[in-house]
PDB file of C-alpha atoms in Angstrom:
ATOM      1  CA  UNK G  13      26.487   9.625  -9.474  1.00  0.00           C
ATOM      2  CA  UNK G  14      23.064   9.330 -10.529  1.00  0.00           C
ATOM      3  CA  UNK G  15      21.599   6.515 -12.595  1.00  0.00           C
ATOM      4  CA  UNK G  16      20.476   8.023 -16.234  1.00  0.00           C
ATOM      5  CA  UNK G  17      17.216   6.483 -16.939  1.00  0.00           C
ATOM      6  CA  UNK G  18      16.749   8.202 -20.415  1.00  0.00           C
ATOM      7  CA  UNK G  19      19.844   6.655 -21.438  1.00  0.00           C
ATOM      8  CA  UNK G  20      18.786   3.267 -20.117  1.00  0.00           C
ATOM      9  CA  UNK G  21      15.347   3.714 -21.973  1.00  0.00           C
ATOM     10  CA  UNK G  22      17.224   4.247 -25.420  1.00  0.00           C
ATOM     11  CA  UNK G  23      19.721   1.560 -24.986  1.00  0.00           C
ATOM     12  CA  UNK G  24      16.769  -1.035 -23.701  1.00  0.00           C
ATOM     13  CA  UNK G  25      14.868  -0.047 -26.863  1.00  0.00           C
ATOM     14  CA  UNK G  26      18.341  -0.744 -29.082  1.00  0.00           C
ATOM     15  CA  UNK G  27      18.527  -4.024 -27.473  1.00  0.00           C
ATOM     16  CA  UNK G  28      14.859  -4.860 -28.323  1.00  0.00           C
ATOM     17  CA  UNK G  29      15.778  -3.883 -31.871  1.00  0.00           C
ATOM     18  CA  UNK G  30      18.962  -5.920 -32.149  1.00  0.00           C
ATOM     19  CA  UNK G  31      17.139  -8.882 -30.686  1.00  0.00           C
ATOM     20  CA  UNK G  32      15.078  -8.556 -33.729  1.00  0.00           C
ATOM     21  CA  UNK G  33      11.616  -7.305 -32.126  1.00  0.00           C
ATOM     22  CA  UNK G  34       9.817  -4.117 -32.666  1.00  0.00           C
ATOM     23  CA  UNK G  35       9.936  -1.973 -29.408  1.00  0.00           C
ATOM     24  CA  UNK G  36       6.569  -0.047 -30.695  1.00  0.00           C
ATOM     25  CA  UNK G  37       4.641  -3.080 -30.721  1.00  0.00           C
ATOM     26  CA  UNK G  38       1.975  -3.290 -27.869  1.00  0.00           C
ATOM     27  CA  UNK G  39       3.702  -5.502 -25.247  1.00  0.00           C
ATOM     28  CA  UNK G  40       6.919  -3.535 -25.491  1.00  0.00           C
ATOM     29  CA  UNK G  41       5.998   0.301 -25.813  1.00  0.00           C
ATOM     30  CA  UNK G  42       6.450   0.881 -22.173  1.00  0.00           C
ATOM     31  CA  UNK G  43       9.203  -1.833 -21.580  1.00  0.00           C
ATOM     32  CA  UNK G  44      12.351   0.566 -21.870  1.00  0.00           C
ATOM     33  CA  UNK G  45      10.840   3.068 -19.102  1.00  0.00           C
ATOM     34  CA  UNK G  46       9.716   0.090 -16.884  1.00  0.00           C
ATOM     35  CA  UNK G  47      13.334  -1.482 -17.377  1.00  0.00           C
ATOM     36  CA  UNK G  48      14.761   1.974 -16.524  1.00  0.00           C
ATOM     37  CA  UNK G  49      12.790   2.208 -13.277  1.00  0.00           C
ATOM     38  CA  UNK G  50      13.643  -1.214 -12.351  1.00  0.00           C
ATOM     39  CA  UNK G  51      17.207  -0.702 -12.944  1.00  0.00           C
ATOM     40  CA  UNK G  52      17.010   2.459 -10.598  1.00  0.00           C
ATOM     41  CA  UNK G  53      15.888   0.635  -7.888  1.00  0.00           C
ATOM     42  CA  UNK G  54      17.870  -2.551  -8.046  1.00  0.00           C
ATOM     43  CA  UNK G  55      20.709  -0.970  -8.769  1.00  0.00           C
ATOM     44  CA  UNK G  56      20.491   1.856  -6.139  1.00  0.00           C
ATOM     45  CA  UNK G  57      23.687   0.856  -4.434  1.00  0.00           C
ATOM     46  CA  UNK G  58      25.676   1.813  -7.333  1.00  0.00           C
ATOM     47  CA  UNK G  59      25.142   5.477  -6.084  1.00  0.00           C
ATOM     48  CA  UNK G  60      26.980   5.202  -3.108  1.00  0.00           C
ATOM     49  CA  UNK G  61      30.467   4.355  -1.802  1.00  0.00           C
ATOM     50  CA  UNK G  62      30.865   1.983   1.162  1.00  0.00           C
ATOM     51  CA  UNK G  63      31.548   5.223   3.355  1.00  0.00           C
ATOM     52  CA  UNK G  64      28.528   6.623   1.963  1.00  0.00           C
ATOM     53  CA  UNK G  65      26.346   3.613   3.021  1.00  0.00           C
ATOM     54  CA  UNK G  66      28.094   3.335   6.334  1.00  0.00           C
ATOM     55  CA  UNK G  67      26.982   7.117   6.947  1.00  0.00           C
ATOM     56  CA  UNK G  68      23.341   6.289   5.826  1.00  0.00           C
ATOM     57  CA  UNK G  69      22.926   3.592   8.434  1.00  0.00           C
ATOM     58  CA  UNK G  70      25.515   4.701  11.207  1.00  0.00           C
ATOM     59  CA  UNK G  71      22.691   4.519  14.084  1.00  0.00           C
ATOM     60  CA  UNK G  72      24.468   2.691  16.981  1.00  0.00           C
ATOM     61  CA  UNK G  73      23.506   2.299  20.446  1.00  0.00           C
ATOM     62  CA  UNK G  74      26.408   2.836  23.228  1.00  0.00           C
ATOM     63  CA  UNK G  75      26.765  -0.676  24.769  1.00  0.00           C
ATOM     64  CA  UNK G  76      25.807  -0.671  28.105  1.00  0.00           C
ATOM     65  CA  UNK G  77      24.578  -4.338  27.851  1.00  0.00           C
ATOM     66  CA  UNK G  78      26.808  -7.380  29.566  1.00  0.00           C
ATOM     67  CA  UNK G  79      28.582  -7.822  26.035  1.00  0.00           C
ATOM     68  CA  UNK G  80      30.451  -4.606  27.012  1.00  0.00           C
ATOM     69  CA  UNK G  81      33.250  -6.443  28.695  1.00  0.00           C
ATOM     70  CA  UNK G  82      32.912  -9.989  27.016  1.00  0.00           C
ATOM     71  CA  UNK G  83      32.558  -8.932  23.640  1.00  0.00           C
ATOM     72  CA  UNK G  84      30.029 -11.601  22.955  1.00  0.00           C
ATOM     73  CA  UNK G  85      29.470 -12.411  19.194  1.00  0.00           C
ATOM     74  CA  UNK G  86      26.160 -10.686  17.388  1.00  0.00           C
ATOM     75  CA  UNK G  87      24.814 -12.971  14.651  1.00  0.00           C
ATOM     76  CA  UNK G  88      22.342 -11.923  12.107  1.00  0.00           C
ATOM     77  CA  UNK G  89      21.526 -14.765   9.974  1.00  0.00           C
ATOM     78  CA  UNK G  90      19.545 -15.689   6.813  1.00  0.00           C
ATOM     79  CA  UNK G  91      19.145 -12.351   5.508  1.00  0.00           C
ATOM     80  CA  UNK G  92      17.471 -12.755   2.289  1.00  0.00           C
ATOM     81  CA  UNK G  93      19.154 -10.568  -0.579  1.00  0.00           C
ATOM     82  CA  UNK G  94      19.917 -10.912  -4.151  1.00  0.00           C
ATOM     83  CA  UNK G  95      22.273  -9.154  -6.585  1.00  0.00           C
ATOM     84  CA  UNK G  96      23.282  -8.950 -10.122  1.00  0.00           C
ATOM     85  CA  UNK G  97      26.808 -10.724 -11.555  1.00  0.00           C
ATOM     86  CA  UNK G  98      28.936  -8.016 -13.172  1.00  0.00           C
ATOM     87  CA  UNK G  99      30.125 -10.312 -15.814  1.00  0.00           C
ATOM     88  CA  UNK G 100      26.737 -11.292 -17.400  1.00  0.00           C
ATOM     89  CA  UNK G 101      24.386  -8.978 -15.356  1.00  0.00           C
ATOM     90  CA  UNK G 102      22.548 -12.102 -14.465  1.00  0.00           C
ATOM     91  CA  UNK G 103      20.649 -12.290 -11.374  1.00  0.00           C
ATOM     92  CA  UNK G 104      22.383 -13.767  -8.343  1.00  0.00           C
ATOM     93  CA  UNK G 105      19.335 -15.340  -6.107  1.00  0.00           C
ATOM     94  CA  UNK G 106      18.302 -17.295  -3.424  1.00  0.00           C
ATOM     95  CA  UNK G 107      20.923 -15.521  -1.430  1.00  0.00           C
ATOM     96  CA  UNK G 108      21.316 -15.659   2.284  1.00  0.00           C
ATOM     97  CA  UNK G 109      23.607 -13.764   4.186  1.00  0.00           C
ATOM     98  CA  UNK G 110      24.889 -14.358   7.945  1.00  0.00           C
ATOM     99  CA  UNK G 111      26.860 -11.353   9.366  1.00  0.00           C
ATOM    100  CA  UNK G 112      28.393 -11.513  12.719  1.00  0.00           C
ATOM    101  CA  UNK G 113      30.686  -8.940  14.826  1.00  0.00           C
ATOM    102  CA  UNK G 114      32.194  -8.386  18.181  1.00  0.00           C
ATOM    103  CA  UNK G 115      30.854  -5.273  19.632  1.00  0.00           C
ATOM    104  CA  UNK G 116      33.390  -2.986  20.651  1.00  0.00           C
ATOM    105  CA  UNK G 117      31.501  -0.119  22.863  1.00  0.00           C
ATOM    106  CA  UNK G 118      28.612   0.166  20.214  1.00  0.00           C
ATOM    107  CA  UNK G 119      26.041  -2.212  18.874  1.00  0.00           C
ATOM    108  CA  UNK G 120      23.974  -1.620  15.820  1.00  0.00           C
ATOM    109  CA  UNK G 121      20.380  -1.661  15.134  1.00  0.00           C
ATOM    110  CA  UNK G 122      19.651  -5.283  13.843  1.00  0.00           C
ATOM    111  CA  UNK G 123      17.500  -3.791  11.141  1.00  0.00           C
ATOM    112  CA  UNK G 124      20.570  -1.604  10.141  1.00  0.00           C
ATOM    113  CA  UNK G 125      22.805  -4.808   9.376  1.00  0.00           C
ATOM    114  CA  UNK G 126      20.093  -6.236   6.741  1.00  0.00           C
ATOM    115  CA  UNK G 127      19.820  -2.594   5.377  1.00  0.00           C
ATOM    116  CA  UNK G 128      23.650  -2.714   4.771  1.00  0.00           C
ATOM    117  CA  UNK G 129      23.583  -5.858   3.169  1.00  0.00           C
ATOM    118  CA  UNK G 130      20.367  -4.937   0.905  1.00  0.00           C
ATOM    119  CA  UNK G 131      22.183  -1.497  -0.367  1.00  0.00           C
ATOM    120  CA  UNK G 132      25.450  -3.928  -1.142  1.00  0.00           C
ATOM    121  CA  UNK G 133      23.733  -6.199  -2.984  1.00  0.00           C
ATOM    122  CA  UNK G 134      21.906  -3.462  -5.268  1.00  0.00           C
ATOM    123  CA  UNK G 135      25.076  -2.851  -7.494  1.00  0.00           C
ATOM    124  CA  UNK G 136      26.621  -5.012 -10.410  1.00  0.00           C
ATOM    125  CA  UNK G 137      28.794  -7.361  -8.350  1.00  0.00           C
ATOM    126  CA  UNK G 138      30.748 -10.299  -7.603  1.00  0.00           C
ATOM    127  CA  UNK G 139      29.756 -12.681  -4.747  1.00  0.00           C
ATOM    128  CA  UNK G 140      33.136 -12.547  -3.324  1.00  0.00           C
ATOM    129  CA  UNK G 141      33.087  -8.739  -3.257  1.00  0.00           C
ATOM    130  CA  UNK G 142      29.621  -8.565  -1.647  1.00  0.00           C
ATOM    131  CA  UNK G 143      31.098 -10.279   1.700  1.00  0.00           C
ATOM    132  CA  UNK G 144      34.195  -7.972   1.573  1.00  0.00           C
ATOM    133  CA  UNK G 145      32.072  -4.722   1.250  1.00  0.00           C
ATOM    134  CA  UNK G 146      29.586  -6.061   3.901  1.00  0.00           C
ATOM    135  CA  UNK G 147      32.316  -6.470   6.301  1.00  0.00           C
ATOM    136  CA  UNK G 148      33.957  -3.240   5.413  1.00  0.00           C
ATOM    137  CA  UNK G 149      30.863  -1.183   6.012  1.00  0.00           C
ATOM    138  CA  UNK G 150      29.998  -2.927   9.301  1.00  0.00           C
ATOM    139  CA  UNK G 151      33.552  -2.488  10.491  1.00  0.00           C
ATOM    140  CA  UNK G 152      33.070   1.437  10.008  1.00  0.00           C
ATOM    141  CA  UNK G 153      29.795   1.483  11.526  1.00  0.00           C
ATOM    142  CA  UNK G 154      30.241  -0.686  14.516  1.00  0.00           C
ATOM    143  CA  UNK G 155      33.792   0.660  14.992  1.00  0.00           C
ATOM    144  CA  UNK G 156      35.381  -2.832  15.517  1.00  0.00           C
ATOM    145  CA  UNK G 157      37.608  -4.713  13.571  1.00  0.00           C
ATOM    146  CA  UNK G 158      35.976  -8.496  14.294  1.00  0.00           C
ATOM    147  CA  UNK G 159      33.433  -8.980  11.375  1.00  0.00           C
ATOM    148  CA  UNK G 160      32.482 -12.220   9.483  1.00  0.00           C
ATOM    149  CA  UNK G 161      30.222 -12.584   6.646  1.00  0.00           C
ATOM    150  CA  UNK G 162      28.790 -15.953   5.198  1.00  0.00           C
ATOM    151  CA  UNK G 163      27.060 -15.729   2.032  1.00  0.00           C
ATOM    152  CA  UNK G 164      25.310 -18.444   0.226  1.00  0.00           C
ATOM    153  CA  UNK G 165      23.520 -18.076  -3.302  1.00  0.00           C
ATOM    154  CA  UNK G 166      22.455 -19.161  -6.724  1.00  0.00           C
ATOM    155  CA  UNK G 167      23.531 -17.544  -9.809  1.00  0.00           C
ATOM    156  CA  UNK G 168      21.543 -17.262 -12.967  1.00  0.00           C
ATOM    157  CA  UNK G 169      24.603 -17.179 -15.165  1.00  0.00           C
ATOM    158  CA  UNK G 170      25.080 -21.027 -13.992  1.00  0.00           C
ATOM    159  CA  UNK G 171      21.730 -21.938 -13.939  1.00  0.00           C
ATOM    160  CA  UNK G 172      19.838 -20.543 -16.705  1.00  0.00           C
ATOM    161  CA  UNK G 173      22.794 -20.438 -19.369  1.00  0.00           C
ATOM    162  CA  UNK G 174      26.081 -21.921 -20.080  1.00  0.00           C
ATOM    163  CA  UNK G 175      26.512 -24.898 -17.720  1.00  0.00           C
ATOM    164  CA  UNK G 176      22.877 -24.961 -16.571  1.00  0.00           C
ATOM    165  CA  UNK G 177      23.593 -26.270 -13.447  1.00  0.00           C
ATOM    166  CA  UNK G 178      20.079 -25.574 -11.256  1.00  0.00           C
ATOM    167  CA  UNK G 179      21.147 -26.979  -7.909  1.00  0.00           C
ATOM    168  CA  UNK G 180      24.689 -25.514  -7.853  1.00  0.00           C
ATOM    169  CA  UNK G 181      25.338 -23.076  -4.957  1.00  0.00           C
ATOM    170  CA  UNK G 182      28.155 -20.582  -4.356  1.00  0.00           C
ATOM    171  CA  UNK G 183      29.413 -20.090  -0.635  1.00  0.00           C
ATOM    172  CA  UNK G 184      31.836 -17.137   0.381  1.00  0.00           C
ATOM    173  CA  UNK G 185      33.277 -16.244   3.684  1.00  0.00           C
ATOM    174  CA  UNK G 186      34.760 -13.068   4.666  1.00  0.00           C
ATOM    175  CA  UNK G 187      36.579 -13.177   7.882  1.00  0.00           C
ATOM    176  CA  UNK G 188      38.212 -10.074   9.669  1.00  0.00           C
ATOM    177  CA  UNK G 189      39.915  -9.425  12.942  1.00  0.00           C
ATOM    178  CA  UNK G 190      39.422 -12.250  15.673  1.00  0.00           C
ATOM    179  CA  UNK G 191      37.433 -14.242  13.197  1.00  0.00           C
ATOM    180  CA  UNK G 192      40.349 -14.984  10.921  1.00  0.00           C
ATOM    181  CA  UNK G 193      42.663 -15.513  13.992  1.00  0.00           C
ATOM    182  CA  UNK G 194      40.432 -17.299  16.728  1.00  0.00           C
ATOM    183  CA  UNK G 195      39.849 -20.943  15.388  1.00  0.00           C
ATOM    184  CA  UNK G 196      37.207 -21.430  18.031  1.00  0.00           C
ATOM    185  CA  UNK G 197      35.498 -18.384  17.279  1.00  0.00           C
ATOM    186  CA  UNK G 198      35.508 -18.933  13.439  1.00  0.00           C
ATOM    187  CA  UNK G 199      34.295 -22.504  13.865  1.00  0.00           C
ATOM    188  CA  UNK G 200      31.313 -21.131  16.530  1.00  0.00           C
ATOM    189  CA  UNK G 201      30.450 -18.736  13.647  1.00  0.00           C
ATOM    190  CA  UNK G 202      30.605 -20.899  10.668  1.00  0.00           C
ATOM    191  CA  UNK G 203      28.624 -23.682  12.375  1.00  0.00           C
ATOM    192  CA  UNK G 204      25.797 -21.270  13.011  1.00  0.00           C
ATOM    193  CA  UNK G 205      26.070 -19.245  10.012  1.00  0.00           C
ATOM    194  CA  UNK G 206      25.835 -22.498   7.906  1.00  0.00           C
ATOM    195  CA  UNK G 207      23.046 -24.448   9.698  1.00  0.00           C
TER     196      UNK G 207
END
């Protein structure tokens, strides 16, 4: 599914009119085109399924390291990201993601983990779903069942409108495999991710 920039431009023009402004005035003339180009960038992830994202970032390395026999945890933390809430199309910002997995014969390039997080964020989303999507993709790419995702972020639908609580943060955790069943492993992940 490709993003239809022409339709977006027309709809943004209609929104400007509905707001009581003149889309032909100097400051707004190019706004529909700018918004369409911005949406094409920030919603790029909507063009791909989780499986397609996994294929895009599927570069792994055969695990010839010491972790092969020990299944040590790999943790990449404090990955910056943003997304847009599907309920209000409001920005979810100051988001930090921590992703851990237990390699099972393959290790991921560390930048691939961050790229997966970015692409998942580039959708109309719920924070709860972001963690599940990231975990599903990491599981497919790394071919392992043991994945954990910790996500903390602010939502402008809470800070800029409605209840207007600027300091509220939402934390979600997604635990799969051993992270769900092994209390010590889960504790180790959460104490590292939440620091």
